[in-house]
Amino acid sequence: MLIRRRRHATPGLNTTSTADISFMLLIFFLVTTSMDTDKGITRQLPPIDDTEDNTVADVSRDKIMQLRIMADNSLTVNGKAQRYDMLRDDIVRFVERVGQQHLITVEADGHADYDSYFALQGQIAEAFRLIRDKEAVRRYRKPMAQCSPSQRRSVMEACPQHVAEDYDTARHTTQSRKEASR
């Protein structure tokens, strides 16, 4: 006699809610994860004005501070070597001495690191924060962060930031090669 064996069906897993659970976990991690966006430079670009005449203005040399990052990431201020951590105080003294007619020029060699450029920009931003805080305390007896928007605007107008950046990297690369060959 032949005995028939019954095939037992293997019970299946109910996976209908797996997609819902994984979708909720994905949303949870996206919402709770913080993104590092600290690296950046806040700059207010001038409005586009096609009618503006781009003429070259004559500026006295004593009202210009020339900052240059060399190919080896060293910094020079008006042709003299300078440390990055000492730059903030020099900028504050320069702007307080010259006033609103100041001009800070920034030139960076094409072979310089971005970290050096960001360090330079950070020192410039910190110097102007200190200058504006001093002006806000002088005018309103409170730092700039605690001022109202109209007070901030008046302090910003009293302490403008005149920074000119030179992006002609081909010229800088040629100059740095000439200097290196000397």
Short mmCIF file of N, CA and C in Angstrom, two decimals:
data_model
loop_
_atom_site.label_atom_id
_atom_site.label_comp_id
_atom_site.label_asym_id
_atom_site.label_seq_id
_atom_site.Cartn_x
_atom_site.Cartn_y
_atom_site.Cartn_z
N MET A 1 0.80 -1.13 0.00
CA MET A 1 0.00 0.00 0.00
C MET A 1 0.88 1.25 0.00
N LEU A 2 0.53 2.07 -0.82
CA LEU A 2 1.26 3.29 -1.02
C LEU A 2 0.67 4.40 -0.16
N ILE A 3 1.50 4.98 0.65
CA ILE A 3 1.02 6.04 1.52
C ILE A 3 1.37 7.38 0.86
N ARG A 4 0.37 8.11 0.72
CA ARG A 4 0.58 9.44 0.15
C ARG A 4 0.94 10.43 1.24
N ARG A 5 1.95 11.12 0.92
CA ARG A 5 2.34 12.15 1.89
C ARG A 5 1.71 13.46 1.47
N ARG A 6 1.18 14.11 2.45
CA ARG A 6 0.59 15.41 2.16
C ARG A 6 1.67 16.48 2.20
N ARG A 7 1.63 17.28 1.25
CA ARG A 7 2.58 18.40 1.27
C ARG A 7 1.98 19.49 2.14
N HIS A 8 2.77 19.90 3.08
CA HIS A 8 2.32 20.99 3.96
C HIS A 8 2.75 22.31 3.37
N ALA A 9 1.85 23.21 3.31
CA ALA A 9 2.17 24.54 2.80
C ALA A 9 2.94 25.32 3.86
N THR A 10 4.01 25.92 3.43
CA THR A 10 4.81 26.72 4.34
C THR A 10 4.09 28.05 4.55
N PRO A 11 3.91 28.42 5.80
CA PRO A 11 3.19 29.69 6.02
C PRO A 11 4.05 30.86 5.53
N GLY A 12 3.46 31.82 4.86
CA GLY A 12 4.16 33.00 4.35
C GLY A 12 4.15 34.13 5.36
N LEU A 13 5.09 34.99 5.21
CA LEU A 13 5.17 36.14 6.09
C LEU A 13 4.31 37.26 5.51
N ASN A 14 3.63 37.93 6.37
CA ASN A 14 2.82 39.06 5.95
C ASN A 14 3.73 40.28 5.87
N THR A 15 4.04 40.72 4.67
CA THR A 15 4.98 41.84 4.49
C THR A 15 4.28 43.10 4.01
N THR A 16 3.02 43.18 4.18
CA THR A 16 2.32 44.38 3.70
C THR A 16 2.70 45.63 4.48
N SER A 17 3.00 45.51 5.74
CA SER A 17 3.34 46.70 6.53
C SER A 17 4.83 47.00 6.51
N THR A 18 5.66 46.16 5.92
CA THR A 18 7.11 46.39 5.88
C THR A 18 7.44 47.68 5.13
N ALA A 19 6.78 47.92 4.02
CA ALA A 19 7.04 49.14 3.25
C ALA A 19 6.66 50.37 4.05
N ASP A 20 5.54 50.29 4.77
CA ASP A 20 5.12 51.43 5.59
C ASP A 20 6.12 51.72 6.70
N ILE A 21 6.59 50.67 7.34
CA ILE A 21 7.54 50.84 8.44
C ILE A 21 8.86 51.42 7.91
N SER A 22 9.36 50.90 6.80
CA SER A 22 10.62 51.41 6.27
C SER A 22 10.47 52.86 5.81
N PHE A 23 9.33 53.23 5.25
CA PHE A 23 9.09 54.61 4.84
C PHE A 23 9.06 55.53 6.05
N MET A 24 8.43 55.11 7.14
CA MET A 24 8.39 55.93 8.35
C MET A 24 9.78 56.07 8.96
N LEU A 25 10.59 55.01 8.94
CA LEU A 25 11.96 55.10 9.44
C LEU A 25 12.79 56.07 8.59
N LEU A 26 12.60 56.01 7.28
CA LEU A 26 13.32 56.92 6.40
C LEU A 26 12.97 58.37 6.71
N ILE A 27 11.71 58.66 6.87
CA ILE A 27 11.29 60.03 7.21
C ILE A 27 11.83 60.44 8.57
N PHE A 28 11.81 59.54 9.53
CA PHE A 28 12.33 59.84 10.86
C PHE A 28 13.80 60.24 10.79
N PHE A 29 14.61 59.48 10.07
CA PHE A 29 16.04 59.79 9.98
C PHE A 29 16.31 61.05 9.18
N LEU A 30 15.50 61.32 8.17
CA LEU A 30 15.68 62.56 7.41
C LEU A 30 15.35 63.79 8.25
N VAL A 31 14.33 63.67 9.08
CA VAL A 31 13.92 64.81 9.90
C VAL A 31 14.88 65.04 11.05
N THR A 32 15.38 63.99 11.66
CA THR A 32 16.22 64.15 12.85
C THR A 32 17.69 64.37 12.54
N THR A 33 18.13 64.12 11.32
CA THR A 33 19.53 64.29 10.97
C THR A 33 19.82 65.75 10.68
N SER A 34 20.92 66.25 11.22
CA SER A 34 21.31 67.63 10.96
C SER A 34 22.37 67.63 9.86
N MET A 35 22.29 68.61 9.01
CA MET A 35 23.24 68.76 7.92
C MET A 35 24.22 69.86 8.29
N ASP A 36 25.49 69.61 8.09
CA ASP A 36 26.51 70.63 8.36
C ASP A 36 26.59 71.56 7.17
N THR A 37 26.21 72.79 7.38
CA THR A 37 26.28 73.80 6.33
C THR A 37 27.08 75.00 6.82
N ASP A 38 28.06 74.76 7.68
CA ASP A 38 28.83 75.84 8.27
C ASP A 38 29.80 76.48 7.31
N LYS A 39 30.25 75.73 6.29
CA LYS A 39 31.25 76.28 5.40
C LYS A 39 30.59 77.10 4.31
N GLY A 40 30.82 78.35 4.35
CA GLY A 40 30.25 79.24 3.36
C GLY A 40 30.56 80.67 3.73
N ILE A 41 30.42 81.51 2.78
CA ILE A 41 30.70 82.92 2.99
C ILE A 41 29.43 83.69 2.66
N THR A 42 28.96 84.47 3.60
CA THR A 42 27.77 85.27 3.37
C THR A 42 28.20 86.59 2.75
N ARG A 43 27.74 86.82 1.57
CA ARG A 43 28.05 88.06 0.88
C ARG A 43 26.78 88.61 0.25
N GLN A 44 26.61 89.91 0.32
CA GLN A 44 25.50 90.59 -0.32
C GLN A 44 26.02 91.13 -1.64
N LEU A 45 25.51 90.59 -2.74
CA LEU A 45 25.93 91.03 -4.05
C LEU A 45 25.15 92.30 -4.42
N PRO A 46 25.78 93.19 -5.16
CA PRO A 46 25.07 94.40 -5.57
C PRO A 46 23.99 94.05 -6.57
N PRO A 47 22.92 94.85 -6.61
CA PRO A 47 21.87 94.57 -7.59
C PRO A 47 22.37 94.80 -9.01
N ILE A 48 21.80 94.08 -9.95
CA ILE A 48 22.18 94.24 -11.34
C ILE A 48 21.61 95.55 -11.85
N ASP A 49 22.47 96.38 -12.36
CA ASP A 49 22.06 97.67 -12.89
C ASP A 49 22.78 97.86 -14.22
N ASP A 50 22.06 97.67 -15.31
CA ASP A 50 22.67 97.77 -16.63
C ASP A 50 23.06 99.19 -16.99
N THR A 51 22.43 100.17 -16.36
CA THR A 51 22.72 101.56 -16.69
C THR A 51 23.94 102.10 -15.97
N GLU A 52 24.44 101.34 -15.01
CA GLU A 52 25.57 101.81 -14.20
C GLU A 52 26.83 101.90 -15.06
N ASP A 53 27.55 102.99 -14.91
CA ASP A 53 28.79 103.20 -15.64
C ASP A 53 29.92 102.65 -14.79
N ASN A 54 30.62 101.66 -15.30
CA ASN A 54 31.72 101.04 -14.55
C ASN A 54 33.01 101.78 -14.85
N THR A 55 33.21 102.90 -14.19
CA THR A 55 34.42 103.68 -14.37
C THR A 55 35.38 103.34 -13.24
N VAL A 56 36.63 103.52 -13.52
CA VAL A 56 37.66 103.26 -12.53
C VAL A 56 37.81 104.50 -11.65
N ALA A 57 37.75 104.30 -10.35
CA ALA A 57 37.88 105.41 -9.42
C ALA A 57 39.31 105.45 -8.88
N ASP A 58 39.81 106.65 -8.73
CA ASP A 58 41.13 106.82 -8.14
C ASP A 58 41.00 106.80 -6.62
N VAL A 59 41.76 105.90 -6.00
CA VAL A 59 41.73 105.77 -4.55
C VAL A 59 43.15 105.98 -4.04
N SER A 60 43.26 106.77 -3.01
CA SER A 60 44.57 107.03 -2.41
C SER A 60 45.15 105.74 -1.84
N ARG A 61 46.46 105.57 -2.00
CA ARG A 61 47.11 104.33 -1.54
C ARG A 61 47.01 104.12 -0.04
N ASP A 62 46.93 105.21 0.72
CA ASP A 62 46.85 105.05 2.17
C ASP A 62 45.46 104.61 2.62
N LYS A 63 44.51 104.56 1.71
CA LYS A 63 43.16 104.09 2.03
C LYS A 63 42.90 102.67 1.52
N ILE A 64 43.95 102.01 1.04
CA ILE A 64 43.83 100.66 0.50
C ILE A 64 44.63 99.70 1.36
N MET A 65 44.02 98.58 1.70
CA MET A 65 44.71 97.48 2.37
C MET A 65 44.70 96.30 1.40
N GLN A 66 45.88 95.88 0.98
CA GLN A 66 45.98 94.79 0.01
C GLN A 66 46.29 93.49 0.73
N LEU A 67 45.37 92.55 0.62
CA LEU A 67 45.55 91.22 1.19
C LEU A 67 45.79 90.24 0.05
N ARG A 68 46.81 89.44 0.19
CA ARG A 68 47.13 88.49 -0.88
C ARG A 68 47.51 87.14 -0.28
N ILE A 69 46.88 86.11 -0.83
CA ILE A 69 47.22 84.74 -0.45
C ILE A 69 48.13 84.19 -1.53
N MET A 70 49.31 83.80 -1.14
CA MET A 70 50.30 83.31 -2.08
C MET A 70 50.05 81.82 -2.37
N ALA A 71 50.79 81.27 -3.31
CA ALA A 71 50.62 79.88 -3.72
C ALA A 71 50.92 78.91 -2.57
N ASP A 72 51.80 79.29 -1.67
CA ASP A 72 52.13 78.43 -0.53
C ASP A 72 51.23 78.69 0.68
N ASN A 73 50.10 79.38 0.45
CA ASN A 73 49.08 79.71 1.46
C ASN A 73 49.54 80.72 2.49
N SER A 74 50.66 81.37 2.25
CA SER A 74 51.08 82.44 3.15
C SER A 74 50.30 83.71 2.80
N LEU A 75 50.17 84.57 3.78
CA LEU A 75 49.38 85.79 3.63
C LEU A 75 50.30 86.99 3.67
N THR A 76 50.05 87.95 2.77
CA THR A 76 50.77 89.21 2.83
C THR A 76 49.75 90.34 2.93
N VAL A 77 50.09 91.33 3.73
CA VAL A 77 49.28 92.53 3.87
C VAL A 77 50.13 93.70 3.42
N ASN A 78 49.71 94.34 2.35
CA ASN A 78 50.48 95.43 1.74
C ASN A 78 51.92 95.01 1.45
N GLY A 79 52.10 93.79 1.01
CA GLY A 79 53.41 93.28 0.65
C GLY A 79 54.23 92.72 1.78
N LYS A 80 53.75 92.79 3.01
CA LYS A 80 54.49 92.27 4.16
C LYS A 80 53.82 91.01 4.68
N ALA A 81 54.62 90.03 5.07
CA ALA A 81 54.08 88.76 5.58
C ALA A 81 53.27 89.00 6.84
N GLN A 82 52.20 88.25 6.97
CA GLN A 82 51.28 88.40 8.11
C GLN A 82 50.69 87.04 8.47
N ARG A 83 50.42 86.85 9.74
CA ARG A 83 49.74 85.63 10.20
C ARG A 83 48.23 85.84 10.10
N TYR A 84 47.50 84.77 9.82
CA TYR A 84 46.05 84.87 9.67
C TYR A 84 45.38 85.30 10.97
N ASP A 85 45.87 84.81 12.11
CA ASP A 85 45.21 85.13 13.38
C ASP A 85 45.43 86.58 13.83
N MET A 86 46.37 87.28 13.23
CA MET A 86 46.63 88.67 13.57
C MET A 86 45.91 89.63 12.62
N LEU A 87 45.30 89.10 11.58
CA LEU A 87 44.71 89.94 10.53
C LEU A 87 43.50 90.73 11.02
N ARG A 88 42.66 90.12 11.83
CA ARG A 88 41.43 90.77 12.29
C ARG A 88 41.73 92.11 12.95
N ASP A 89 42.68 92.14 13.86
CA ASP A 89 43.00 93.37 14.58
C ASP A 89 43.58 94.43 13.63
N ASP A 90 44.37 93.99 12.64
CA ASP A 90 44.92 94.94 11.66
C ASP A 90 43.80 95.56 10.83
N ILE A 91 42.81 94.75 10.44
CA ILE A 91 41.69 95.28 9.65
C ILE A 91 40.89 96.27 10.48
N VAL A 92 40.64 95.95 11.74
CA VAL A 92 39.88 96.85 12.62
C VAL A 92 40.60 98.19 12.75
N ARG A 93 41.90 98.15 13.01
CA ARG A 93 42.67 99.40 13.14
C ARG A 93 42.66 100.19 11.83
N PHE A 94 42.82 99.50 10.71
CA PHE A 94 42.84 100.16 9.41
C PHE A 94 41.51 100.85 9.12
N VAL A 95 40.40 100.14 9.31
CA VAL A 95 39.08 100.71 9.00
C VAL A 95 38.75 101.86 9.95
N GLU A 96 39.12 101.73 11.22
CA GLU A 96 38.87 102.82 12.17
C GLU A 96 39.72 104.04 11.84
N ARG A 97 40.92 103.83 11.32
CA ARG A 97 41.80 104.94 10.97
C ARG A 97 41.31 105.64 9.70
N VAL A 98 40.93 104.88 8.68
CA VAL A 98 40.57 105.46 7.38
C VAL A 98 39.11 105.87 7.33
N GLY A 99 38.23 105.12 7.94
CA GLY A 99 36.81 105.44 7.92
C GLY A 99 36.10 104.81 6.73
N GLN A 100 35.05 105.49 6.26
CA GLN A 100 34.23 104.92 5.19
C GLN A 100 34.92 104.86 3.84
N GLN A 101 36.02 105.54 3.67
CA GLN A 101 36.72 105.54 2.39
C GLN A 101 37.69 104.38 2.25
N HIS A 102 37.65 103.43 3.16
CA HIS A 102 38.59 102.30 3.11
C HIS A 102 38.27 101.39 1.92
N LEU A 103 39.28 100.68 1.46
CA LEU A 103 39.11 99.65 0.44
C LEU A 103 40.06 98.51 0.77
N ILE A 104 39.50 97.33 0.91
CA ILE A 104 40.29 96.13 1.19
C ILE A 104 40.27 95.29 -0.07
N THR A 105 41.44 95.04 -0.65
CA THR A 105 41.52 94.22 -1.85
C THR A 105 42.02 92.84 -1.46
N VAL A 106 41.39 91.84 -2.02
CA VAL A 106 41.75 90.44 -1.75
C VAL A 106 42.17 89.80 -3.06
N GLU A 107 43.37 89.26 -3.06
CA GLU A 107 43.86 88.52 -4.22
C GLU A 107 44.33 87.16 -3.72
N ALA A 108 43.98 86.13 -4.47
CA ALA A 108 44.39 84.78 -4.10
C ALA A 108 45.04 84.11 -5.28
N ASP A 109 46.17 83.50 -5.04
CA ASP A 109 46.84 82.74 -6.09
C ASP A 109 45.98 81.54 -6.45
N GLY A 110 46.01 81.15 -7.70
CA GLY A 110 45.21 80.03 -8.16
C GLY A 110 45.58 78.71 -7.52
N HIS A 111 46.78 78.60 -6.96
CA HIS A 111 47.23 77.35 -6.34
C HIS A 111 47.03 77.32 -4.84
N ALA A 112 46.48 78.39 -4.28
CA ALA A 112 46.25 78.45 -2.83
C ALA A 112 45.06 77.58 -2.45
N ASP A 113 45.06 77.09 -1.22
CA ASP A 113 43.98 76.24 -0.72
C ASP A 113 42.74 77.07 -0.43
N TYR A 114 41.59 76.40 -0.53
CA TYR A 114 40.33 77.05 -0.17
C TYR A 114 40.29 77.35 1.33
N ASP A 115 40.91 76.50 2.14
CA ASP A 115 40.91 76.73 3.58
C ASP A 115 41.59 78.05 3.93
N SER A 116 42.65 78.39 3.22
CA SER A 116 43.31 79.67 3.46
C SER A 116 42.40 80.82 3.07
N TYR A 117 41.70 80.67 1.96
CA TYR A 117 40.77 81.70 1.51
C TYR A 117 39.64 81.87 2.51
N PHE A 118 39.09 80.75 3.01
CA PHE A 118 38.01 80.82 3.99
C PHE A 118 38.50 81.42 5.30
N ALA A 119 39.74 81.11 5.68
CA ALA A 119 40.30 81.70 6.90
C ALA A 119 40.43 83.22 6.75
N LEU A 120 40.87 83.67 5.58
CA LEU A 120 40.98 85.10 5.31
C LEU A 120 39.61 85.77 5.35
N GLN A 121 38.63 85.17 4.68
CA GLN A 121 37.28 85.74 4.67
C GLN A 121 36.67 85.74 6.07
N GLY A 122 36.96 84.71 6.85
CA GLY A 122 36.47 84.66 8.23
C GLY A 122 37.05 85.79 9.07
N GLN A 123 38.32 86.09 8.88
CA GLN A 123 38.95 87.19 9.61
C GLN A 123 38.36 88.54 9.20
N ILE A 124 38.08 88.70 7.91
CA ILE A 124 37.46 89.95 7.44
C ILE A 124 36.07 90.09 8.04
N ALA A 125 35.28 89.03 8.00
CA ALA A 125 33.91 89.07 8.55
C ALA A 125 33.94 89.35 10.05
N GLU A 126 34.86 88.73 10.76
CA GLU A 126 34.96 88.94 12.21
C GLU A 126 35.38 90.38 12.52
N ALA A 127 36.28 90.94 11.71
CA ALA A 127 36.71 92.33 11.92
C ALA A 127 35.54 93.28 11.74
N PHE A 128 34.75 93.09 10.70
CA PHE A 128 33.61 93.99 10.49
C PHE A 128 32.51 93.76 11.53
N ARG A 129 32.39 92.56 12.05
CA ARG A 129 31.44 92.33 13.14
C ARG A 129 31.86 93.13 14.36
N LEU A 130 33.16 93.13 14.66
CA LEU A 130 33.66 93.91 15.81
C LEU A 130 33.47 95.41 15.59
N ILE A 131 33.76 95.88 14.38
CA ILE A 131 33.61 97.31 14.07
C ILE A 131 32.15 97.73 14.23
N ARG A 132 31.25 96.92 13.70
CA ARG A 132 29.82 97.26 13.78
C ARG A 132 29.28 97.14 15.18
N ASP A 133 29.80 96.18 15.95
CA ASP A 133 29.39 96.08 17.35
C ASP A 133 29.81 97.33 18.13
N LYS A 134 31.04 97.81 17.88
CA LYS A 134 31.50 99.03 18.55
C LYS A 134 30.61 100.22 18.19
N GLU A 135 30.25 100.32 16.92
CA GLU A 135 29.41 101.42 16.47
C GLU A 135 28.01 101.31 17.08
N ALA A 136 27.46 100.09 17.16
CA ALA A 136 26.13 99.90 17.74
C ALA A 136 26.14 100.24 19.23
N VAL A 137 27.20 99.86 19.93
CA VAL A 137 27.30 100.19 21.35
C VAL A 137 27.44 101.70 21.53
N ARG A 138 28.21 102.33 20.64
CA ARG A 138 28.37 103.79 20.72
C ARG A 138 27.04 104.50 20.47
N ARG A 139 26.28 104.04 19.49
CA ARG A 139 25.02 104.71 19.14
C ARG A 139 23.86 104.32 20.05
N TYR A 140 23.70 102.99 20.29
CA TYR A 140 22.49 102.51 20.94
C TYR A 140 22.74 101.82 22.29
N ARG A 141 23.99 101.76 22.71
CA ARG A 141 24.38 101.15 23.98
C ARG A 141 24.02 99.67 24.08
N LYS A 142 24.06 98.99 22.93
CA LYS A 142 23.85 97.54 22.88
C LYS A 142 24.52 97.00 21.63
N PRO A 143 24.94 95.73 21.68
CA PRO A 143 25.62 95.15 20.51
C PRO A 143 24.67 95.02 19.32
N MET A 144 25.25 94.83 18.16
CA MET A 144 24.49 94.78 16.91
C MET A 144 23.43 93.69 16.92
N ALA A 145 23.71 92.57 17.53
CA ALA A 145 22.76 91.45 17.55
C ALA A 145 21.47 91.79 18.29
N GLN A 146 21.54 92.73 19.21
CA GLN A 146 20.36 93.10 20.00
C GLN A 146 19.63 94.33 19.45
N CYS A 147 20.13 94.87 18.36
CA CYS A 147 19.52 96.06 17.76
C CYS A 147 18.30 95.68 16.93
N SER A 148 17.42 96.64 16.74
CA SER A 148 16.25 96.45 15.87
C SER A 148 16.72 96.48 14.41
N PRO A 149 15.90 96.01 13.48
CA PRO A 149 16.31 96.04 12.07
C PRO A 149 16.66 97.44 11.55
N SER A 150 15.92 98.45 11.98
CA SER A 150 16.25 99.81 11.51
C SER A 150 17.57 100.29 12.11
N GLN A 151 17.83 99.92 13.37
CA GLN A 151 19.11 100.28 13.99
C GLN A 151 20.26 99.56 13.29
N ARG A 152 20.04 98.30 12.94
CA ARG A 152 21.08 97.55 12.22
C ARG A 152 21.39 98.19 10.88
N ARG A 153 20.34 98.61 10.16
CA ARG A 153 20.56 99.26 8.87
C ARG A 153 21.40 100.53 9.02
N SER A 154 21.10 101.31 10.05
CA SER A 154 21.86 102.56 10.23
C SER A 154 23.32 102.27 10.60
N VAL A 155 23.55 101.21 11.37
CA VAL A 155 24.93 100.84 11.71
C VAL A 155 25.65 100.33 10.47
N MET A 156 24.94 99.53 9.65
CA MET A 156 25.55 99.00 8.41
C MET A 156 25.90 100.14 7.45
N GLU A 157 25.05 101.17 7.40
CA GLU A 157 25.34 102.32 6.54
C GLU A 157 26.52 103.13 7.08
N ALA A 158 26.64 103.21 8.39
CA ALA A 158 27.75 103.94 9.00
C ALA A 158 29.07 103.19 8.88
N CYS A 159 29.00 101.87 8.82
CA CYS A 159 30.19 101.02 8.74
C CYS A 159 30.11 100.11 7.52
N PRO A 160 30.25 100.67 6.32
CA PRO A 160 30.14 99.81 5.13
C PRO A 160 31.37 98.91 4.99
N GLN A 161 31.18 97.85 4.28
CA GLN A 161 32.26 96.90 4.05
C GLN A 161 32.66 97.00 2.58
N HIS A 162 33.82 97.59 2.33
CA HIS A 162 34.31 97.76 0.96
C HIS A 162 35.44 96.75 0.73
N VAL A 163 35.07 95.62 0.14
CA VAL A 163 36.04 94.56 -0.15
C VAL A 163 35.98 94.28 -1.64
N ALA A 164 37.12 94.40 -2.30
CA ALA A 164 37.21 94.10 -3.73
C ALA A 164 38.05 92.84 -3.89
N GLU A 165 37.50 91.88 -4.62
CA GLU A 165 38.21 90.62 -4.83
C GLU A 165 38.62 90.52 -6.29
N ASP A 166 39.84 90.05 -6.49
CA ASP A 166 40.38 89.91 -7.83
C ASP A 166 40.38 88.43 -8.18
N TYR A 167 39.62 88.08 -9.21
CA TYR A 167 39.50 86.68 -9.59
C TYR A 167 40.30 86.33 -10.83
N ASP A 168 41.20 87.19 -11.25
CA ASP A 168 41.99 86.92 -12.44
C ASP A 168 43.08 85.93 -12.09
N THR A 169 42.72 84.64 -12.03
CA THR A 169 43.67 83.62 -11.58
C THR A 169 44.78 83.38 -12.59
N ALA A 170 44.53 83.62 -13.87
CA ALA A 170 45.58 83.42 -14.87
C ALA A 170 46.72 84.40 -14.63
N ARG A 171 46.39 85.65 -14.31
CA ARG A 171 47.42 86.66 -14.04
C ARG A 171 48.20 86.31 -12.79
N HIS A 172 47.49 85.86 -11.75
CA HIS A 172 48.17 85.51 -10.50
C HIS A 172 49.08 84.32 -10.68
N THR A 173 48.65 83.34 -11.45
CA THR A 173 49.48 82.17 -11.68
C THR A 173 50.74 82.57 -12.42
N THR A 174 50.62 83.44 -13.41
CA THR A 174 51.78 83.92 -14.15
C THR A 174 52.71 84.72 -13.24
N GLN A 175 52.14 85.59 -12.39
CA GLN A 175 52.96 86.38 -11.48
C GLN A 175 53.68 85.49 -10.48
N SER A 176 52.98 84.50 -9.94
CA SER A 176 53.62 83.65 -8.93
C SER A 176 54.72 82.81 -9.55
N ARG A 177 54.56 82.42 -10.81
CA ARG A 177 55.63 81.67 -11.48
C ARG A 177 56.84 82.56 -11.72
N LYS A 178 56.59 83.83 -12.09
CA LYS A 178 57.70 84.77 -12.29
C LYS A 178 58.43 85.01 -10.96
N GLU A 179 57.65 85.17 -9.86
CA GLU A 179 58.28 85.39 -8.57
C GLU A 179 59.06 84.18 -8.11
N ALA A 180 58.57 83.00 -8.42
CA ALA A 180 59.25 81.77 -8.01
C ALA A 180 60.55 81.57 -8.79
N SER A 181 60.59 82.06 -10.04
CA SER A 181 61.77 81.88 -10.85
C SER A 181 62.88 82.86 -10.49
N ARG A 182 62.56 83.91 -9.74
CA ARG A 182 63.58 84.90 -9.35
C ARG A 182 64.55 84.37 -8.38
#
